[in-house]
Amino acid sequence: ILMFNFKTLWREPLLHFLLIGAMLFILFDLTREESSDPANRISVSQSQVEQLAARFTRTWLRPPTEQELSGLIESYVRDEIYYREALAMGLDRNDPQVRQRMRLKLEFLLEDLTAQQPPTDEVLETYLQQNPDRFRIEPRLSFRQLYLSFDRGAALEADAERILGQLEAGEATETLGDPTMLPEEQTAVPEHIIARSFGERFAKAVMELGPGSWQGPLYSGLGAHLVLVTDRKEGYLPELAEIRDEVEQEYLAERRKELKDLAYRKLREGYEVVIEEEKPEDDESLPVPAETAQKQAGE
């Protein structure tokens, strides 16, 4: 007797490919059957009437009256008539907005078709270890800074050394430095947040400092800074239990994209794509299939 692991089989892309192909075949077959009604016949099913009534009830917090329901049905019929007449007149052709909306609707439909069972912790743990940079917590720094303006000119570096000594001697920061709108203190912030206020040059430099004493000067685009690092938390990769929801969302989003791409490739096989070559105005040659064009280019 041949034994196999169903969970392992379910993860195989080939199985997804076959299942999606079968679902698309059924879907398109049903669509063709629905379109077999005469073009001048509009059928309003009981389920559609119930949907119209339910939508009205959600909006107005009460069921529609008979007159209101008749109006809803008539509005639905009007929409359908206008839609069919617009198609008959070709108003949907060469309209990029219509094409984009139809593409989005089909992609939403494919997402429904490719809906998956919630992944197990084992699957998510593997995904987490394979993609650590997506979920790693950055190092975080808490620090105070004292600002010295570039307006001090040539005296800036000497002033920085003198003030650094005063800070080490315990003098209050309020009596030193220059006025600024920059934050005097930041708590448990990663490098990219520091860069928003002080610029990347300062952010990279301050992340190299350890806690304990006033240091500097460090330079930003605005001036010089004396810095006291008060705490540092190193970066790390969290355990799955800490960020399970985030990992699951990322995993499912990636799987949906893979399955949608798989469905597209399946649909793409049913089309012949012809790419017209640029030609002189007097060249009346016919379009060349893409495969032929590639072969000619290779020659």
Backbone as numpy.savetxt, mean C-alpha at the origin, in Angstrom:
# Nx Ny Nz CAx CAy CAz Cx Cy Cz
-0.22 -47.15 -0.05 -1.08 -45.96 -0.05 -0.19 -44.73 -0.05
-0.47 -43.81 -0.96 0.32 -42.58 -1.02 -0.20 -41.60 0.01
0.68 -41.09 0.85 0.30 -40.13 1.87 0.87 -38.76 1.48
0.15 -37.72 1.79 0.65 -36.39 1.51 0.17 -35.43 2.58
0.87 -34.33 2.70 0.55 -33.28 3.66 -0.33 -32.25 2.98
-1.60 -32.17 3.40 -2.54 -31.25 2.74 -2.11 -29.80 2.89
-1.57 -29.44 4.08 -1.15 -28.05 4.29 -0.05 -27.68 3.32
0.90 -28.60 3.09 1.97 -28.32 2.14 1.42 -28.18 0.74
0.48 -29.05 0.36 -0.12 -28.99 -0.97 -0.85 -27.68 -1.18
-1.55 -27.20 -0.13 -2.35 -25.97 -0.26 -1.47 -24.76 -0.53
-0.20 -24.82 -0.11 0.70 -23.69 -0.32 1.30 -23.68 -1.73
1.07 -24.72 -2.50 1.66 -24.82 -3.83 0.99 -23.84 -4.79
1.77 -22.95 -5.48 1.18 -22.02 -6.44 0.41 -22.71 -7.56
0.85 -23.92 -7.97 0.17 -24.63 -9.05 -1.27 -24.94 -8.66
-1.51 -25.32 -7.40 -2.86 -25.59 -6.95 -3.71 -24.32 -7.01
-3.13 -23.19 -6.56 -3.86 -21.91 -6.64 -4.19 -21.59 -8.09
-3.24 -21.82 -8.98 -3.44 -21.55 -10.40 -4.61 -22.34 -10.95
-4.66 -23.63 -10.62 -5.74 -24.48 -11.13 -7.08 -24.06 -10.55
-7.11 -23.75 -9.26 -8.37 -23.34 -8.63 -8.88 -22.02 -9.20
-7.98 -21.05 -9.37 -8.39 -19.76 -9.93 -8.87 -19.94 -11.36
-8.18 -20.77 -12.14 -8.62 -21.02 -13.51 -10.02 -21.61 -13.56
-10.30 -22.55 -12.65 -11.63 -23.15 -12.61 -12.69 -22.13 -12.22
-12.37 -21.28 -11.22 -13.34 -20.27 -10.79 -13.61 -19.25 -11.88
-12.55 -18.85 -12.61 -12.75 -17.90 -13.70 -13.60 -18.51 -14.80
-13.38 -19.78 -15.10 -14.18 -20.44 -16.13 -15.66 -20.45 -15.74
-15.93 -20.79 -14.47 -17.32 -20.82 -14.01 -17.92 -19.42 -14.03
-17.15 -18.43 -13.57 -17.64 -17.06 -13.51 -17.99 -16.55 -14.90
-17.08 -16.70 -15.86 -17.33 -16.19 -17.20 -18.44 -16.96 -17.90
-18.57 -18.24 -17.56 -19.66 -19.02 -18.14 -21.00 -18.51 -17.64
-21.08 -18.22 -16.33 -22.31 -17.67 -15.78 -22.62 -16.31 -16.36
-21.59 -15.50 -16.57 -21.78 -14.17 -17.15 -22.35 -14.26 -18.55
-21.86 -15.21 -19.33 -22.39 -15.37 -20.69 -23.85 -15.80 -20.66
-24.22 -16.64 -19.67 -25.61 -17.06 -19.60 -26.52 -15.89 -19.25
-26.02 -15.00 -18.33 -26.85 -13.87 -17.94 -27.07 -12.91 -19.09
-26.09 -12.81 -20.00 -26.20 -11.87 -21.11 -27.02 -12.42 -22.27
-27.59 -13.61 -22.12 -28.35 -14.21 -23.21 -29.78 -13.66 -23.28
-30.20 -12.86 -22.28 -31.53 -12.26 -22.33 -31.61 -11.28 -23.49
-32.81 -11.08 -24.06 -32.98 -10.08 -25.13 -32.51 -8.72 -24.66
-31.95 -7.93 -25.59 -31.38 -6.63 -25.23 -32.44 -5.66 -24.70
-33.72 -5.87 -25.08 -34.76 -4.93 -24.65 -35.56 -5.45 -23.45
-35.04 -6.46 -22.78 -35.73 -7.01 -21.61 -34.93 -6.73 -20.35
-35.58 -6.14 -19.36 -34.93 -5.84 -18.08 -35.65 -6.62 -16.99
-34.94 -7.52 -16.37 -35.51 -8.34 -15.30 -35.05 -7.80 -13.95
-36.01 -7.48 -13.09 -35.72 -7.02 -11.74 -36.13 -8.14 -10.79
-35.15 -8.85 -10.28 -35.44 -10.00 -9.43 -35.88 -9.55 -8.04
-36.47 -10.50 -7.30 -36.91 -10.19 -5.95 -35.72 -9.84 -5.06
-34.59 -10.50 -5.27 -33.41 -10.20 -4.46 -32.92 -8.78 -4.72
-33.04 -8.31 -5.97 -32.64 -6.93 -6.27 -33.58 -5.94 -5.61
-34.87 -6.26 -5.59 -35.84 -5.40 -4.91 -35.52 -5.34 -3.42
-35.18 -6.48 -2.84 -34.84 -6.52 -1.41 -33.58 -5.72 -1.13
-32.60 -5.75 -2.04 -31.39 -4.96 -1.86 -31.68 -3.47 -1.91
-32.57 -3.06 -2.83 -32.94 -1.65 -2.91 -33.62 -1.20 -1.62
-34.52 -2.04 -1.11 -35.23 -1.71 0.13 -34.27 -1.67 1.31
-33.32 -2.62 1.36 -32.36 -2.66 2.47 -31.45 -1.44 2.44
-31.04 -1.00 1.25 -30.19 0.19 1.15 -30.95 1.43 1.63
-32.23 1.52 1.27 -33.06 2.64 1.72 -33.19 2.62 3.24
-33.41 1.43 3.81 -33.58 1.30 5.26 -32.32 1.71 6.01
-31.12 1.33 5.48 -29.86 1.71 6.14 -29.67 3.22 6.11
-30.14 3.86 5.05 -29.95 5.30 4.92 -30.93 6.09 5.77
-32.21 5.69 5.74 -33.27 6.48 6.39 -33.76 5.86 7.70
-33.19 4.72 8.07 -33.53 4.05 9.34 -35.01 3.69 9.43
-35.60 3.39 8.29 -36.97 2.89 8.23 -37.17 2.24 6.87
-38.10 1.29 6.76 -38.35 0.68 5.45 -39.09 1.64 4.52
-38.94 1.50 3.23 -39.62 2.38 2.28 -41.12 2.06 2.20
-41.89 3.09 1.88 -43.31 2.86 1.61 -43.44 2.21 0.24
-44.66 1.76 -0.10 -44.85 1.14 -1.42 -44.53 2.13 -2.53
-44.92 3.39 -2.34 -44.65 4.39 -3.37 -43.14 4.64 -3.49
-42.45 4.70 -2.35 -41.01 4.91 -2.38 -40.30 3.72 -3.01
-40.76 2.50 -2.71 -40.14 1.32 -3.29 -40.34 1.29 -4.80
-41.54 1.68 -5.25 -41.78 1.76 -6.70 -40.83 2.76 -7.35
-40.60 3.89 -6.65 -39.67 4.88 -7.17 -38.25 4.34 -7.24
-37.86 3.56 -6.24 -36.52 2.97 -6.25 -36.35 2.00 -7.42
-37.40 1.20 -7.66 -37.35 0.24 -8.77 -37.28 0.97 -10.10
-38.09 2.02 -10.22 -38.09 2.79 -11.47 -36.74 3.46 -11.71
-36.09 3.93 -10.63 -34.76 4.54 -10.76 -33.74 3.48 -11.20
-33.87 2.27 -10.66 -32.99 1.18 -11.06 -33.17 0.87 -12.55
-34.43 0.82 -13.00 -34.73 0.54 -14.41 -34.17 1.65 -15.29
-34.32 2.90 -14.84 -33.79 4.03 -15.61 -32.27 3.90 -15.77
-31.59 3.56 -14.67 -30.14 3.37 -14.74 -29.77 2.28 -15.74
-30.51 1.19 -15.70 -30.21 0.06 -16.59 -30.43 0.45 -18.05
-31.52 1.17 -18.32 -31.81 1.60 -19.69 -30.72 2.53 -20.20
-30.37 3.53 -19.39 -29.32 4.45 -19.80 -27.99 3.72 -20.01
-27.70 2.77 -19.13 -26.46 2.01 -19.25 -26.42 1.24 -20.57
-27.52 0.54 -20.89 -27.55 -0.25 -22.12 -27.49 0.64 -23.36
-28.19 1.78 -23.33 -28.17 2.68 -24.47 -26.78 3.29 -24.65
-26.13 3.60 -23.52 -24.78 4.15 -23.62 -23.82 3.13 -24.22
-23.96 1.84 -23.83 -23.14 0.79 -24.43 -23.42 0.66 -25.91
-24.71 0.71 -26.28 -25.08 0.58 -27.69 -24.51 1.73 -28.53
-24.39 2.90 -27.93 -23.84 4.06 -28.63 -22.31 4.09 -28.58
-21.73 3.14 -27.86 -20.27 3.07 -27.77 -19.65 4.13 -26.89
-20.44 4.67 -25.95 -19.92 5.73 -25.09 -18.86 5.23 -24.11
-18.76 3.91 -23.95 -17.74 3.36 -23.04 -16.38 3.20 -23.70
-16.34 3.36 -25.03 -15.10 3.12 -25.76 -14.17 4.33 -25.66
-12.88 4.01 -25.61 -11.84 5.04 -25.60 -12.00 6.04 -24.47
-12.60 5.60 -23.38 -12.76 6.45 -22.20 -11.85 5.89 -21.10
-10.75 6.57 -20.79 -9.80 6.01 -19.82 -10.41 5.83 -18.43
-11.35 6.70 -18.04 -11.96 6.57 -16.72 -12.84 5.32 -16.65
-13.59 5.06 -17.73 -14.42 3.85 -17.76 -13.54 2.61 -17.74
-12.47 2.62 -18.52 -11.56 1.47 -18.56 -10.95 1.22 -17.18
-10.57 2.30 -16.49 -9.96 2.14 -15.18 -10.95 1.58 -14.17
-12.21 2.07 -14.21 -13.23 1.57 -13.28 -13.53 0.10 -13.54
-13.59 -0.31 -14.81 -13.85 -1.70 -15.13 -12.69 -2.59 -14.68
-11.47 -2.08 -14.85 -10.31 -2.85 -14.38 -10.37 -3.03 -12.86
-10.68 -1.94 -12.15 -10.76 -2.02 -10.69 -11.83 -3.00 -10.24
-12.98 -2.98 -10.92 -14.07 -3.89 -10.55 -13.64 -5.34 -10.74
-12.94 -5.62 -11.85 -12.49 -6.98 -12.08 -11.43 -7.38 -11.05
-10.56 -6.44 -10.68 -9.54 -6.76 -9.68 -10.19 -7.04 -8.32
-11.24 -6.26 -7.97 -11.96 -6.54 -6.73 -12.59 -7.93 -6.78
-13.14 -8.28 -7.96 -13.74 -9.59 -8.11 -12.70 -10.68 -7.95
-11.52 -10.48 -8.53 -10.45 -11.47 -8.39 -9.99 -11.59 -6.94
-10.01 -10.47 -6.20 -9.66 -10.54 -4.77 -10.64 -11.42 -4.02
-11.94 -11.29 -4.35 -12.94 -12.15 -3.71 -12.70 -13.61 -4.06
-12.35 -13.87 -5.33 -12.14 -15.24 -5.76 -10.91 -15.86 -5.10
-9.92 -15.01 -4.79 -8.67 -15.51 -4.22 -8.64 -15.37 -2.71
-9.79 -15.18 -2.07 -9.82 -15.07 -0.61 -9.22 -16.33 0.02
-8.46 -16.13 1.09 -7.72 -17.24 1.68 -8.14 -17.48 3.12
-7.84 -18.68 3.58 -8.04 -18.99 4.99 -6.99 -18.25 5.81
-7.31 -17.86 7.05 -6.31 -17.18 7.89 -5.05 -18.03 8.02
-3.87 -17.43 7.87 -2.62 -18.21 7.95 -2.35 -18.65 9.38
-1.65 -19.74 9.52 -1.29 -20.26 10.84 -0.10 -19.49 11.39
0.14 -19.64 12.70 1.31 -19.00 13.31 2.60 -19.50 12.68
2.62 -20.76 12.29 3.83 -21.33 11.66 4.14 -20.61 10.36
3.10 -20.37 9.54 3.29 -19.68 8.26 3.75 -18.24 8.50
3.11 -17.56 9.47 3.47 -16.17 9.74 4.88 -16.05 10.32
5.27 -16.99 11.16 6.61 -16.95 11.73 7.67 -17.10 10.62
7.40 -17.98 9.68 8.32 -18.15 8.54 8.39 -16.87 7.72
7.23 -16.25 7.49 7.19 -15.00 6.71 7.94 -13.89 7.44
7.79 -13.82 8.76 8.49 -12.82 9.56 10.00 -12.99 9.46
10.48 -14.21 9.56 11.92 -14.46 9.50 12.49 -14.23 8.10
11.65 -14.40 7.08 12.10 -14.18 5.72 12.10 -12.69 5.34
11.36 -11.88 6.09 11.24 -10.45 5.79 11.49 -9.60 7.04
12.64 -9.76 7.68 12.86 -9.07 8.96 12.88 -7.54 8.83
13.39 -7.01 7.70 13.51 -5.55 7.57 12.16 -4.85 7.55
11.10 -5.57 7.17 9.77 -4.96 7.14 9.22 -4.72 8.54
9.68 -5.47 9.50 9.07 -5.44 10.83 10.04 -5.05 11.95
11.29 -4.80 11.61 12.28 -4.48 12.63 11.97 -3.13 13.28
12.07 -3.06 14.59 11.91 -1.82 15.33 13.24 -1.07 15.30
13.20 0.19 14.86 14.43 0.98 14.77 14.96 1.33 16.15
16.29 1.60 16.24 16.83 2.14 17.49 16.14 3.46 17.81
15.95 3.73 19.12 15.28 4.97 19.55 16.13 5.69 20.57
16.15 7.02 20.45 17.02 7.83 21.28 16.19 8.88 22.03
16.56 9.12 23.28 16.04 10.24 24.06 17.21 11.18 24.31
17.02 12.48 24.02 18.14 13.41 24.18 17.64 14.84 24.40
18.55 15.66 24.92 18.34 17.10 25.04 19.38 17.79 24.15
19.04 18.97 23.66 20.00 19.68 22.82 19.98 21.17 23.16
21.14 21.79 23.06 21.29 23.23 23.25 21.81 23.81 21.94
21.11 24.82 21.43 21.35 25.33 20.09 22.27 26.55 20.11
23.22 26.58 19.16 24.10 27.72 18.94 24.00 28.15 17.49
23.64 29.41 17.26 23.36 29.89 15.92 24.63 30.11 15.11
24.52 29.95 13.79 25.62 30.28 12.88 25.95 31.78 12.92
25.02 32.58 13.47 25.27 34.02 13.55 26.48 34.34 14.43
26.92 33.40 15.25 28.10 33.63 16.08 29.38 33.69 15.24
29.29 33.28 14.00 30.41 33.40 13.08 31.62 32.59 13.50
32.80 33.22 13.42 34.06 32.53 13.70 34.17 32.11 15.15
33.38 32.74 16.03 33.46 32.42 17.46 32.64 31.18 17.82
31.94 30.60 16.85 31.02 29.51 17.16 31.70 28.33 17.84
32.78 27.84 17.28 33.42 26.65 17.85 33.99 26.94 19.23
34.59 28.12 19.41 35.13 28.47 20.72 34.00 28.60 21.74
32.89 29.21 21.33 31.74 29.33 22.23 31.21 27.95 22.60
31.17 27.03 21.63 30.68 25.68 21.90 31.54 24.99 22.94
32.86 25.12 22.83 33.75 24.49 23.80 33.56 25.10 25.20
33.42 26.43 25.24 33.24 27.09 26.53 31.92 26.68 27.19
30.83 26.68 26.40 29.52 26.33 26.95 29.48 24.86 27.35
30.20 24.02 26.61 30.26 22.60 26.95 30.87 22.43 28.34
31.89 23.20 28.62 32.49 23.15 29.95 31.54 23.62 31.03
30.74 24.67 30.73 29.77 25.17 31.70 28.68 24.13 31.97
28.27 23.43 30.93 27.25 22.38 31.10 27.79 21.24 31.95
29.05 20.86 31.70 29.66 19.79 32.49 29.82 20.19 33.95
29.94 21.52 34.18 30.06 22.01 35.56 28.70 22.12 36.24
27.61 21.84 35.48 26.28 21.83 36.08 25.48 23.10 35.91
25.94 24.03 35.07 25.19 25.27 34.86 23.89 24.98 34.11
22.82 25.69 34.44 21.50 25.46 33.83 21.50 25.84 32.36
20.84 25.02 31.55 20.80 25.28 30.11 20.03 26.54 29.76
19.10 26.96 30.63 18.27 28.13 30.34 19.11 29.39 30.18
20.29 29.43 30.78 21.13 30.63 30.73 22.13 30.58 29.59
22.10 29.51 28.81 23.09 29.31 27.75 22.39 29.11 26.40
23.16 29.21 25.35 22.63 28.93 24.03 21.83 30.08 23.45
21.31 29.85 22.23 20.54 30.84 21.49 19.09 30.39 21.34
18.16 31.35 21.20 16.74 30.97 21.05 16.50 30.22 19.73
15.58 29.26 19.75 15.27 28.47 18.56 13.89 27.85 18.70
13.29 27.54 17.57 12.00 26.84 17.54 12.18 25.33 17.56
13.42 24.87 17.48 13.68 23.43 17.51 13.34 22.86 18.89
12.88 21.61 18.95 12.57 21.02 20.27 13.82 20.87 21.13
13.72 21.30 22.38 14.85 21.18 23.29 15.07 19.73 23.72
13.99 18.96 23.75 14.10 17.58 24.22 13.22 16.67 23.37
13.73 15.48 23.07 12.95 14.47 22.36 13.10 13.14 23.10
12.00 12.36 23.10 11.96 11.13 23.90 11.65 9.93 23.02
12.53 8.94 23.05 12.34 7.65 22.37 11.92 7.82 20.91
12.74 8.54 20.15 12.43 8.79 18.75 13.45 8.08 17.86
12.99 7.52 16.72 13.91 6.88 15.77 14.61 7.93 14.92
15.58 7.48 14.15 16.41 8.38 13.36 15.60 9.22 12.38
14.62 8.60 11.69 13.89 9.36 10.67 13.04 10.47 11.26
12.61 10.32 12.51 11.85 11.39 13.18 12.79 12.53 13.56
13.97 12.20 14.05 14.96 13.23 14.37 15.31 14.03 13.12
15.44 13.33 11.99 15.82 13.99 10.73 14.77 15.00 10.29
13.51 14.79 10.63 12.46 15.74 10.24 12.71 17.12 10.82
13.21 17.18 12.05 13.43 18.46 12.72 14.83 19.01 12.50
15.84 18.13 12.51 17.22 18.59 12.52 17.99 18.29 11.23
17.41 17.50 10.34 18.11 17.13 9.12 18.86 15.82 9.27
19.15 15.18 8.14 19.77 13.86 8.15 21.19 13.88 8.71
21.93 14.95 8.45 23.31 15.04 8.94 23.35 14.95 10.47
22.52 15.75 11.12 22.47 15.73 12.58 21.94 14.39 13.08
20.89 13.86 12.43 20.27 12.62 12.88 21.27 11.47 12.87
22.04 11.35 11.81 23.03 10.26 11.73 24.09 10.42 12.82
24.52 11.68 13.05 25.57 11.91 14.04 25.07 11.62 15.46
23.87 12.07 15.79 23.38 11.90 17.16 23.10 10.44 17.47
22.73 9.65 16.45 22.47 8.23 16.68 23.75 7.46 17.04
24.90 8.07 16.80 26.18 7.43 17.14 26.59 7.70 18.58
25.92 8.62 19.26 26.31 9.00 20.61 25.75 8.04 21.65
26.47 7.91 22.75 25.99 7.14 23.89 25.53 8.05 25.00
24.74 7.55 25.92 24.24 8.38 27.02 25.30 8.67 28.07
25.05 9.75 28.85 25.92 9.99 29.99 26.34 11.42 30.19
26.79 12.11 29.14 27.30 13.46 29.33 27.02 14.31 28.09
27.15 15.64 28.26 26.98 16.56 27.14 28.12 16.36 26.14
27.76 16.36 24.85 28.75 16.13 23.79 28.49 17.08 22.64
29.48 17.24 21.79 29.30 18.09 20.63 30.52 18.98 20.40
30.35 19.93 19.52 29.09 20.26 18.84 28.81 19.34 17.65
27.49 19.09 17.43 27.00 18.45 16.21 26.37 19.54 15.35
26.48 19.37 14.04 26.00 20.43 13.15 24.78 19.97 12.35
23.86 20.91 12.19 22.71 20.73 11.30 22.73 21.86 10.29
21.73 21.92 9.47 21.65 23.02 8.51 21.32 24.34 9.16
20.97 24.34 10.45 20.55 25.56 11.14 21.60 26.10 12.09
22.55 25.26 12.50 23.54 25.72 13.44 24.26 24.56 14.10
24.84 24.84 15.28 25.54 23.81 16.05 24.69 23.42 17.25
24.90 22.20 17.74 24.09 21.68 18.84 24.99 20.95 19.82
24.82 21.24 21.09 25.42 20.44 22.15 24.34 19.48 22.63
24.69 18.21 22.79 23.68 17.16 22.97 23.97 16.34 24.22
22.91 16.06 24.96 22.98 15.14 26.09 22.02 13.98 25.82
22.55 12.79 25.52 21.72 11.60 25.32 21.33 11.06 26.69
20.03 10.96 26.94 19.56 10.48 28.24 19.18 9.01 28.24
18.88 8.47 27.06 18.52 7.04 27.01 18.63 6.56 25.56
18.93 5.29 25.42 19.03 4.69 24.08 18.44 3.29 24.12
17.52 3.03 23.21 16.93 1.70 23.09 17.36 1.13 21.74
18.04 0.00 21.77 18.55 -0.62 20.54 17.40 -1.19 19.71
17.62 -1.26 18.42 16.62 -1.86 17.54 16.56 -3.37 17.70
15.43 -3.94 17.34 15.28 -5.40 17.46 14.13 -5.87 16.58
14.12 -7.16 16.33 13.03 -7.79 15.59 12.03 -8.35 16.60
10.79 -7.83 16.65 9.83 -8.28 17.66 9.45 -9.75 17.47
8.97 -10.34 18.54 8.39 -11.68 18.45 7.06 -11.60 17.70
6.67 -12.69 17.09 5.43 -12.72 16.32 4.23 -12.29 17.16
4.19 -12.69 18.43 3.05 -12.37 19.28 2.86 -10.86 19.43
3.95 -10.09 19.35 3.87 -8.64 19.52 3.24 -7.95 18.30
3.46 -8.50 17.12 3.05 -7.81 15.89 2.29 -8.74 14.95
1.57 -9.70 15.52 0.93 -10.71 14.68 -0.01 -10.09 13.65
-0.85 -9.12 14.06 -1.81 -8.52 13.14 -1.10 -7.85 11.97
-0.02 -7.13 12.25 0.73 -6.45 11.19 1.34 -7.46 10.22
1.91 -8.53 10.76 2.53 -9.55 9.90 1.46 -10.24 9.05
0.31 -10.52 9.66 -0.76 -11.18 8.90 -1.27 -10.30 7.76
-1.43 -9.01 8.02 -1.89 -8.10 6.96 -0.90 -8.06 5.81
0.40 -7.96 6.13 1.42 -7.92 5.08 1.44 -9.23 4.30
1.33 -10.34 5.02 1.37 -11.65 4.37 0.18 -11.82 3.42
-1.03 -11.49 3.89 -2.22 -11.66 3.06 -2.18 -10.73 1.86
-1.70 -9.50 2.05 -1.62 -8.55 0.93 -0.67 -9.09 -0.15
0.45 -9.66 0.27 1.40 -10.21 -0.70 0.82 -11.42 -1.41
0.13 -12.29 -0.67 -0.47 -13.47 -1.30 -1.56 -13.05 -2.29
-2.38 -12.04 -1.91 -3.43 -11.58 -2.83 -2.81 -11.08 -4.13
-1.73 -10.31 -4.03 -1.08 -9.79 -5.23 -0.56 -10.94 -6.09
0.05 -11.93 -5.46 0.57 -13.07 -6.22 -0.55 -13.81 -6.94
-1.66 -14.03 -6.26 -2.76 -14.76 -6.87 -3.45 -13.95 -7.97
-3.55 -12.62 -7.77 -4.12 -11.77 -8.82 -3.22 -11.77 -10.05
-1.89 -11.73 -9.84 -0.97 -11.80 -10.97 -1.10 -13.14 -11.68
-1.30 -14.20 -10.88 -1.47 -15.52 -11.46 -2.73 -15.59 -12.31
-3.82 -14.99 -11.80 -5.08 -14.95 -12.55 -4.92 -14.14 -13.83
-4.18 -13.01 -13.74 -3.96 -12.20 -14.93 -3.20 -12.99 -16.00
-2.14 -13.71 -15.58 -1.38 -14.49 -16.56 -2.26 -15.54 -17.22
-3.19 -16.12 -16.45 -4.11 -17.10 -17.01 -5.01 -16.45 -18.06
-5.54 -15.27 -17.75 -6.37 -14.55 -18.72 -5.55 -14.12 -19.93
-4.31 -13.70 -19.66 -3.44 -13.18 -20.73 -3.17 -14.24 -21.79
-3.17 -15.51 -21.39 -2.91 -16.59 -22.34 -3.99 -16.66 -23.42
-5.18 -16.14 -23.14 -6.26 -16.21 -24.12 -6.26 -15.07 -25.12
-5.26 -14.20 -25.07 -5.23 -13.04 -25.97 -3.97 -13.05 -26.82
-4.12 -12.57 -28.03 -2.98 -12.30 -28.89 -2.76 -10.80 -28.89
-1.58 -10.38 -28.47 -1.27 -8.95 -28.37 -0.50 -8.52 -29.60
-1.00 -7.51 -30.28 -0.35 -6.98 -31.48 0.14 -5.57 -31.17
1.43 -5.36 -31.32 2.02 -4.04 -31.09 2.43 -3.46 -32.43
1.79 -2.37 -32.82 2.07 -1.77 -34.11 3.43 -1.09 -34.08
4.22 -1.36 -35.11 5.53 -0.72 -35.22 5.38 0.67 -35.81
6.25 1.57 -35.38 6.27 2.90 -35.99 6.75 2.77 -37.42
6.03 3.39 -38.33 6.37 3.23 -39.74 6.19 4.56 -40.46
6.86 4.70 -41.61 6.67 5.93 -42.42 5.22 6.09 -42.83
4.82 7.32 -43.17 3.43 7.60 -43.53 2.98 6.82 -44.75
3.90 6.51 -45.66 3.51 5.80 -46.89 3.58 4.29 -46.74
3.95 3.82 -45.51 4.02 2.37 -45.27 2.67 1.87 -44.85
2.02 1.04 -45.66 0.68 0.54 -45.38 0.70 -0.91 -44.91
1.83 -1.36 -44.37 1.92 -2.75 -43.92 1.03 -2.98 -42.73
0.62 -4.22 -42.54 -0.28 -4.59 -41.46 0.47 -4.67 -40.14
-0.27 -4.57 -39.00 0.39 -4.71 -37.69 1.05 -6.08 -37.55
2.14 -6.12 -36.83 2.90 -7.36 -36.64 2.64 -7.88 -35.23
2.29 -9.18 -35.07 2.11 -9.74 -33.72 3.36 -9.53 -32.88
3.14 -9.42 -31.56 4.25 -9.15 -30.64 5.34 -10.21 -30.75
4.93 -11.49 -30.84 5.91 -12.56 -30.91 6.77 -12.45 -32.17
6.12 -12.09 -33.30 6.84 -11.93 -34.56 7.80 -10.76 -34.49
7.32 -9.65 -33.84 8.17 -8.47 -33.70 9.42 -8.78 -32.91
9.27 -9.58 -31.82 10.41 -9.94 -31.01 11.40 -10.80 -31.81
10.85 -11.71 -32.61 11.71 -12.58 -33.43 12.49 -11.77 -34.45
11.80 -10.79 -35.10 12.46 -9.95 -36.08 13.54 -9.10 -35.44
13.25 -8.62 -34.22 14.23 -7.79 -33.50 15.48 -8.62 -33.20
15.27 -9.92 -32.85 16.40 -10.79 -32.55 17.27 -11.04 -33.77
16.62 -11.04 -34.95 17.38 -11.28 -36.18 18.20 -10.05 -36.54
